[in-house]
């Protein structure tokens, strides 16, 4: 049997940190990157006698995420305790929502193949502290350092149905999820900073079989690339095992980024029993319909809606619309350019080509778009009016970014205005004709290609300032008349 | 009611000697023998009471960060700390890995 | 009369009137402590320095003409599961030996705000699990009425401190009777307020849905005064109720004529001894004489209360005590791995009773037992609650003895844990229903089987009320006091004298 004779089913559990200023159950700051154990108090350190006080904004953002993902918000939900021991867990339990989640029955639509991935539930919970393993890695370290700044940061957990059938579908789901939550202003959803964390459940079975495969959970995935690689690896591993007649064991496996393989994570000595029970310190979470409606009314526009606007109203291609809605800062940058009079198609091309190109080369994130909409729009205006060529404009844009000066100032200071004065151009054209008798003859003989060479020579002589269209016409006139 | 004390001790993260396990098993079985009576109570259709009934819904607090306690004052209560971190053994448990 | 013999009410009045200073009151109590503490062993720590500062602040306030608060200069002891910044908080456990609390419980802060002077932390059964204060990891507290007997528990240190005159007031905590039972055993007044009435912030949790902080005092008025100081909404406790605080101490003395009292017959199926029964009937006939309408009634589900309690309380406790892991505070035994750290730390730090309840609770919550135990118990809890609600449609208060027996002898507890748990049988249902209840001394009885010994120990009357109706409970309790006032004054004077002659207690090994 070949691997094509097997199919995989993937379900994802995604934890996302909410963009609140204070923690889920105490008012310590959620600021990322502070010195260890500086944003802590007796509550988030689990000191005896302390009690949780829930954060309104966390609930609001959870509802917003739910609405953005098309889920139904449960007006009655509640918190439960998930009991387990781990050094970065301060109370011996995590406060989460087990019996009734904040929301359920949402979906995410992916495009290749076009299908809806169902979301089973979205629930609120608190994050744990962070363990830093001193020494090489988790297996050789002698001791672990713990920072509880993250302890108690609000999370939502988004659990999908097992509706994905390839690593690529999983990647699309995650990308779309990330994009939606970013636009909704729910989270900054950064896998590299851990504000988005993904656990995969994958099961494999012979194609067409109606028996469910044994689900295996894969953890420690720090990028979308890792998700795709880990899922592909697991698929192959499980297919090999099934082919060899081995059975798959239901277990949690750890993705080893360096060795690009998974290995079993936990010893089975004490299999998990989280002893869930209703959190006795917290009365039920009861939301008013009006609260949910208010969140719905103040919901920022989401990428699908914005992309539809771009293609339908602004005439952009589907592809352009997708790229510009990768990030809310990027799309609002584009929107502001259009608002300030830029031609949408032209602005899209310049943003996707030159602006994003520059950002890529300099590893800038969407939070730091290096040019202002005003300056980009002005640059585009200079091209349109014929004041500078498109080629010159590329250099001007880089200079605008690097100096912060206005494009018109740069053009003036560096004398980059397009040469359109016929007298000035004629002098250069005559020089070029004199210096290139061969190509000139070719033009006379009707070889169209030669004219391009001559235009290039003129451009070179004018350091790109000549208007190429005009040069073309003038050259032809001079040679052929 | 038979009770797997070893498993429960493991979930509870309590180290008990063999003698303690035996006594524990006896004690728990004695207690459970009493509690067995609950099985006979008719509870169909009865909603459970888990906790407080007032306030009726959870009060939610505004998202205004406040300074916590100083790191030094909390860390000094820690049994083992280093450069602002708490320190714990890295391995799961002895004799394995 | 010595200053330590004054009631809290009198102290506050006299201090405010500048008849005496808070510092004099404190010194009188500190010397009383040095006199009888060796025989009683009520205090795990005496906070002399802190108390002197607090007392001088009260005096300074009064000198400046500022309002010192309703507890002006009144000494108050705290059960050692209440956090007070900068002081120890052992919970009677080795797990927290040497631990210094980094913050203050709301109830404790309120006492200080009202001019109360915190004098020390009192002994308790480890993590409040027990009914005798013998299960402290540090020492056994003795009953001032008979030093060979237990003071009850788990707030036994608080009961003994108040009864022996070492403190005018004390705070305890009550999860299944831990204020009322020691109050009854030591002949003082104890109140378990309505769940949500007093903020739990800063009380080390035993069972979160049952725990309440409450006062122990030598009179109903004193208890009402302390309750007034500590009650009221606290945003730091999500289960704290937004109900106005009543000036209970000033509302006492209203007539009880026409008050309807029910006596649930189920309570008498729990092995109430003859002596306790007769003290109880005596109190009932006095109440009837005052116009209280007393009827027998029935709350059938009370028969299951103890069993329900011994599922729910350990389940919540097993989770609440998960935080003692040796990472951030308290005892820490380090092995090679973190699992060893947990097992060693918890195995050694928790005493046998705490370990037993953690095990029981872990079992009741485990995935395959949850429905049969925890969920089922939570449903029967609803039945118990409903029975009380139904009874309170007819009655203003319900009455019972606080305990089936008087104080038992140290070391006399049964080896069978379930028999031991019977000590809570009269009190646990109140916590399951979340209602308020008061224990007030209602007479004296000889221990059963010791008839003719002439040794008489106090008995308590339990008065249970509607949720948030502490006022009626206190009103009813207040009229019980006069029945035995003379006897109580005479016997307690003798008891307090005798204490000085009692031999010192020995630390637990
Ligand atoms: Mg989770
Ligand atoms: Zn905090």
mmCIF file of N, CA and C in Angstrom, chain A residues 5 16 105 205 237 241 284-285 287 322 411 448 450-451:
data_model
loop_
_atom_site.group_PDB
_atom_site.id
_atom_site.type_symbol
_atom_site.label_atom_id
_atom_site.label_comp_id
_atom_site.label_asym_id
_atom_site.label_seq_id
_atom_site.Cartn_x
_atom_site.Cartn_y
_atom_site.Cartn_z
ATOM 1 N N UNK A 5 -2.904 5.614 0.313
ATOM 2 C CA UNK A 5 -3.994 4.739 0.758
ATOM 3 C C UNK A 5 -4.441 5.080 2.184
ATOM 4 N N UNK A 16 -4.643 31.441 22.739
ATOM 5 C CA UNK A 16 -4.315 32.790 22.302
ATOM 6 C C UNK A 16 -4.375 33.731 23.511
ATOM 7 N N UNK A 105 -19.661 26.397 18.530
ATOM 8 C CA UNK A 105 -20.176 26.295 17.155
ATOM 9 C C UNK A 105 -19.788 27.469 16.259
ATOM 10 N N UNK A 205 -5.883 6.805 9.326
ATOM 11 C CA UNK A 205 -6.582 5.542 9.098
ATOM 12 C C UNK A 205 -6.545 5.225 7.604
ATOM 13 N N UNK A 237 5.080 8.798 10.092
ATOM 14 C CA UNK A 237 5.408 7.887 11.194
ATOM 15 C C UNK A 237 4.250 6.923 11.456
ATOM 16 N N UNK A 241 3.981 2.864 10.869
ATOM 17 C CA UNK A 241 3.628 1.978 11.975
ATOM 18 C C UNK A 241 2.457 1.082 11.590
ATOM 19 N N UNK A 284 -21.349 31.851 38.722
ATOM 20 C CA UNK A 284 -21.442 31.648 37.274
ATOM 21 C C UNK A 284 -21.249 32.952 36.499
ATOM 22 N N UNK A 285 -20.742 32.819 35.279
ATOM 23 C CA UNK A 285 -20.550 33.982 34.408
ATOM 24 C C UNK A 285 -21.832 34.185 33.608
ATOM 25 N N UNK A 287 -23.920 36.705 31.187
ATOM 26 C CA UNK A 287 -23.796 37.890 30.340
ATOM 27 C C UNK A 287 -25.178 38.348 29.909
ATOM 28 N N UNK A 322 -5.982 39.632 -0.673
ATOM 29 C CA UNK A 322 -5.528 38.722 0.388
ATOM 30 C C UNK A 322 -4.246 39.243 1.036
ATOM 31 N N UNK A 411 13.503 64.770 -4.355
ATOM 32 C CA UNK A 411 13.589 64.928 -5.807
ATOM 33 C C UNK A 411 14.289 66.251 -6.144
ATOM 34 N N UNK A 448 13.220 46.769 -34.635
ATOM 35 C CA UNK A 448 12.575 47.464 -33.517
ATOM 36 C C UNK A 448 13.375 47.376 -32.227
ATOM 37 N N UNK A 450 16.440 47.491 -31.671
ATOM 38 C CA UNK A 450 17.573 48.411 -31.550
ATOM 39 C C UNK A 450 17.161 49.722 -30.900
ATOM 40 N N UNK A 451 15.922 50.123 -31.101
ATOM 41 C CA UNK A 451 15.467 51.390 -30.530
ATOM 42 C C UNK A 451 15.545 51.342 -29.005
#
